[in-house]
Amino acid sequence: MISRENPARITEIVGHVPVTGPDGVDAAVRRADAECRDWSALPVAARAEILRECGETLAARQEELATLLARESGKPLADCRGEIGFALAYLRWVCDHAPRVLAPSEVDDGAGRLVLSREPYGVVGCVTPWNAPVILALLKLAPALVAGNTAVLKPSPLAPLTVGEVAGALPVVFAVHGGAQTGRALATHPLVRKVAFTGGDVAGREIAASAGAMLTPSVMELGGNDPAVFLPDFSLTAADYERLVMASFATSGQVCMAAKRLYVPRGRAAEFAEAYVAAAERVLVTGDPLTPGVSMGPVVSAAAADRIRALVAASAERGGTAVPLGRVAPGHDPDAGYFVTPVLVTDLDDAAPLVAEEQFGPAVPLLVYDTEEEVLARANAGELGLGASVWSPDEERAFALAGRLEAGFVFVNTHNRTGMSLRAPFGGVKRSGYGREYGEEGLLEYVQTKVVHAPAAFRSGGQGMAPGAYPGTG
Ligand code: NAD
């Protein structure tokens, strides 16, 4: 049994889930496999309608689900409402667009009759993290199901409860619970035809290797160390600074596409830091996720808190200066949970672990640069390439630099969730993963193209072809 504590009040157990052993994983995959034939036989529009109704049922439970999510994840209630609302908006987007995107196409002309259809894989094994458990599961389940696949979901043991409720409200989804061992059993099951993973580098490499050993195709959404580049002409309003602060500190910085390295022109660094700290004072309020007005809760676990504090301590040893940010909510007890003081760290070099690694917590380095070529090279250094942002009132200049940044998604004049779009495919380059979620590409991730072809030469009245000849060669 897994017991999940509230990371803001660690003596409070929010709920339990059973650990699914190898036999349980096998049973879930077999049940999912058995459902494939009937589910995939439905027209895509019929599946979309069923999923749309599920979305409406879940929408009616939004407040209950958001509260549960806040209690198990430590994310402020408003964030949890936002995540569930956004996840359900994505589900609706999928239902609206799937019939068009997944429609078969047919050409019948002088070259023959060619039908291309979008076929489901079968059972999709989904392994997901805790930081945005509902949206990250629906980014896999919604396109997979609408395309005619069935699914087995293994959420993170650090936030299994809300997404368990969501999975339970969907057709042909089977949830299994546990840690790496359960994930491994799922990724290596011979009846799993596609593996969809979101999480960190270590698990990602192992899952990709296990899937590869089975020749199972996979989609990998991994970590990021997003640079935010402020061009010399940057011009930020108070609201821009507030948005920027939350682009780094929402979910206590535990977001794959958070702004994780801030690159500011040397001559404007002092002005930037002052306005940033002032904005944090206005919008960054640490406290219990259920307290109104709180915008930052705890981190997810004691291990995460220790890791982030160690990164900040190592920064101080390298000459970094940590400036505490924001306020605490009245009556807040930081010792009740896994709370970490949010900080902006100045005076660091790019080799400092806080800069070179994905910090995944509430500590952000402010780095200074001198030239655009230099900042481009520094932003592109490292193995990760998930998101990035460029800030400038000159949109052409911002787009030009964006084109040279090694990232799957570059935001202009914003960063993180405020820059997302349901229609824009999201995913990484380099070691941040492969495959895409959201948009049409996110739908196409869960289908294989099947071709049925009657060459003109062999149709009624056709001219035939010499045995063994290649078409179109005379
Ligand atoms: P994690 O990699 O520790 O765990 C992710 C999932 O994999 C969990 O369900 C976990 O139980 C399971 N798992 C762990 N080891 C496994 C193994 N060896 N075999 C099979 N399953 C295994 O990640 P996390 O701590 O839950 O999430 C944080 C990471 O996720 C960060 O690096 C973050 O950047 C990344 N992330 C990426 C995206 C994206 O869209 N690219 C989105 C959110 C989070």
mmCIF file of C-alpha atoms and ligand atoms in Angstrom, residues 127-132 136 139-140 154-158 178-185 187 197-204 206-207 210 220-224 254-257 260 300 358 360 386 426-428 432 437, ligand 1:
data_model
loop_
_atom_site.group_PDB
_atom_site.id
_atom_site.type_symbol
_atom_site.label_atom_id
_atom_site.label_comp_id
_atom_site.label_asym_id
_atom_site.label_seq_id
_atom_site.Cartn_x
_atom_site.Cartn_y
_atom_site.Cartn_z
ATOM 1 C CA VAL A 127 4.025 6.391 -17.071
ATOM 2 C CA THR A 128 3.606 9.870 -15.636
ATOM 3 C CA PRO A 129 5.115 12.180 -12.975
ATOM 4 C CA TRP A 130 3.549 13.926 -9.990
ATOM 5 C CA ASN A 131 4.072 17.603 -10.799
ATOM 6 C CA ALA A 132 1.056 18.033 -13.095
ATOM 7 C CA LEU A 136 0.268 15.006 -18.121
ATOM 8 C CA LEU A 139 -2.021 14.505 -22.791
ATOM 9 C CA LYS A 140 -1.511 10.778 -23.372
ATOM 10 C CA LYS A 154 0.980 4.224 -14.005
ATOM 11 C CA PRO A 155 0.967 7.561 -12.201
ATOM 12 C CA SER A 156 3.654 8.669 -9.775
ATOM 13 C CA PRO A 157 3.299 7.354 -6.218
ATOM 14 C CA LEU A 158 3.809 10.980 -5.117
ATOM 15 C CA GLY A 178 3.733 1.767 -7.636
ATOM 16 C CA GLY A 179 7.183 3.060 -8.364
ATOM 17 C CA ALA A 180 9.928 2.079 -10.776
ATOM 18 C CA GLN A 181 9.189 -1.633 -10.559
ATOM 19 C CA THR A 182 5.572 -1.212 -11.629
ATOM 20 C CA GLY A 183 6.636 1.185 -14.394
ATOM 21 C CA ARG A 184 9.215 -1.303 -15.609
ATOM 22 C CA ALA A 185 6.675 -4.164 -15.674
ATOM 23 C CA ALA A 187 7.014 -0.723 -20.212
ATOM 24 C CA PHE A 197 6.525 8.623 -20.650
ATOM 25 C CA THR A 198 6.891 11.957 -18.919
ATOM 26 C CA GLY A 199 9.450 12.329 -16.184
ATOM 27 C CA GLY A 200 13.105 12.683 -15.451
ATOM 28 C CA ASP A 201 16.235 11.684 -17.276
ATOM 29 C CA VAL A 202 17.126 8.604 -15.215
ATOM 30 C CA ALA A 203 13.715 6.935 -15.485
ATOM 31 C CA GLY A 204 13.399 8.104 -19.088
ATOM 32 C CA GLU A 206 15.567 3.184 -18.454
ATOM 33 C CA ILE A 207 12.044 3.185 -19.871
ATOM 34 C CA SER A 210 13.166 -1.326 -21.828
ATOM 35 C CA MET A 220 9.575 10.656 -24.162
ATOM 36 C CA GLU A 221 8.835 13.978 -22.481
ATOM 37 C CA LEU A 222 11.800 14.642 -20.204
ATOM 38 C CA GLY A 223 13.295 17.453 -18.190
ATOM 39 C CA GLY A 224 14.348 20.926 -19.233
ATOM 40 C CA GLN A 254 8.838 22.035 -10.161
ATOM 41 C CA VAL A 255 7.730 22.447 -13.761
ATOM 42 C CA CYS A 256 9.590 21.012 -16.752
ATOM 43 C CA MET A 257 9.210 24.253 -18.741
ATOM 44 C CA LYS A 260 15.229 28.123 -14.986
ATOM 45 C CA VAL A 300 6.974 17.443 -3.176
ATOM 46 C CA GLU A 358 17.699 21.250 -13.938
ATOM 47 C CA PHE A 360 13.366 21.657 -10.358
ATOM 48 C CA LEU A 386 12.852 21.645 -23.794
ATOM 49 C CA PHE A 426 5.163 20.641 -27.179
ATOM 50 C CA GLY A 427 8.263 18.512 -26.649
ATOM 51 C CA GLY A 428 12.010 18.599 -26.413
ATOM 52 C CA SER A 432 14.781 16.556 -23.362
ATOM 53 C CA GLU A 437 2.223 16.351 -27.057
HETATM 54 P P1 NAD B 1 10.542 10.512 -12.393
HETATM 55 O O1 NAD B 1 11.297 10.264 -13.633
HETATM 56 O O2 NAD B 1 11.197 10.238 -11.100
HETATM 57 O O3 NAD B 1 9.204 9.655 -12.381
HETATM 58 C C1 NAD B 1 8.288 9.685 -13.465
HETATM 59 C C2 NAD B 1 7.484 8.400 -13.458
HETATM 60 O O4 NAD B 1 8.329 7.295 -13.794
HETATM 61 C C3 NAD B 1 6.864 8.041 -12.118
HETATM 62 O O5 NAD B 1 5.609 7.452 -12.353
HETATM 63 C C4 NAD B 1 7.853 7.020 -11.550
HETATM 64 O O6 NAD B 1 7.274 6.166 -10.590
HETATM 65 C C5 NAD B 1 8.239 6.278 -12.803
HETATM 66 N N1 NAD B 1 9.558 5.639 -12.778
HETATM 67 C C6 NAD B 1 10.650 6.052 -12.123
HETATM 68 N N2 NAD B 1 11.696 5.243 -12.419
HETATM 69 C C7 NAD B 1 11.231 4.318 -13.292
HETATM 70 C C8 NAD B 1 11.840 3.218 -13.969
HETATM 71 N N3 NAD B 1 13.113 2.936 -13.798
HETATM 72 N N4 NAD B 1 11.076 2.485 -14.795
HETATM 73 C C9 NAD B 1 9.779 2.774 -14.966
HETATM 74 N N5 NAD B 1 9.136 3.802 -14.351
HETATM 75 C C10 NAD B 1 9.874 4.568 -13.528
HETATM 76 O O7 NAD B 1 10.064 12.006 -12.510
HETATM 77 P P2 NAD B 1 9.285 12.892 -11.465
HETATM 78 O O8 NAD B 1 10.188 13.233 -10.324
HETATM 79 O O9 NAD B 1 7.956 12.295 -11.150
HETATM 80 O O10 NAD B 1 9.056 14.213 -12.375
HETATM 81 C C11 NAD B 1 10.042 15.171 -12.519
HETATM 82 C C12 NAD B 1 10.697 15.152 -13.877
HETATM 83 O O11 NAD B 1 9.720 15.118 -14.912
HETATM 84 C C13 NAD B 1 11.503 16.405 -14.127
HETATM 85 O O12 NAD B 1 12.739 16.086 -14.725
HETATM 86 C C14 NAD B 1 10.627 17.196 -15.099
HETATM 87 O O13 NAD B 1 11.321 18.123 -15.894
HETATM 88 C C15 NAD B 1 10.036 16.096 -15.903
HETATM 89 N N6 NAD B 1 8.810 16.554 -16.588
HETATM 90 C C16 NAD B 1 8.821 16.692 -17.940
HETATM 91 C C17 NAD B 1 7.675 17.175 -18.597
HETATM 92 C C18 NAD B 1 7.628 17.344 -20.095
HETATM 93 O O14 NAD B 1 6.542 17.553 -20.642
HETATM 94 N N7 NAD B 1 8.741 17.257 -20.814
HETATM 95 C C19 NAD B 1 6.544 17.496 -17.849
HETATM 96 C C20 NAD B 1 6.587 17.355 -16.468
HETATM 97 C C21 NAD B 1 7.719 16.862 -15.841
#
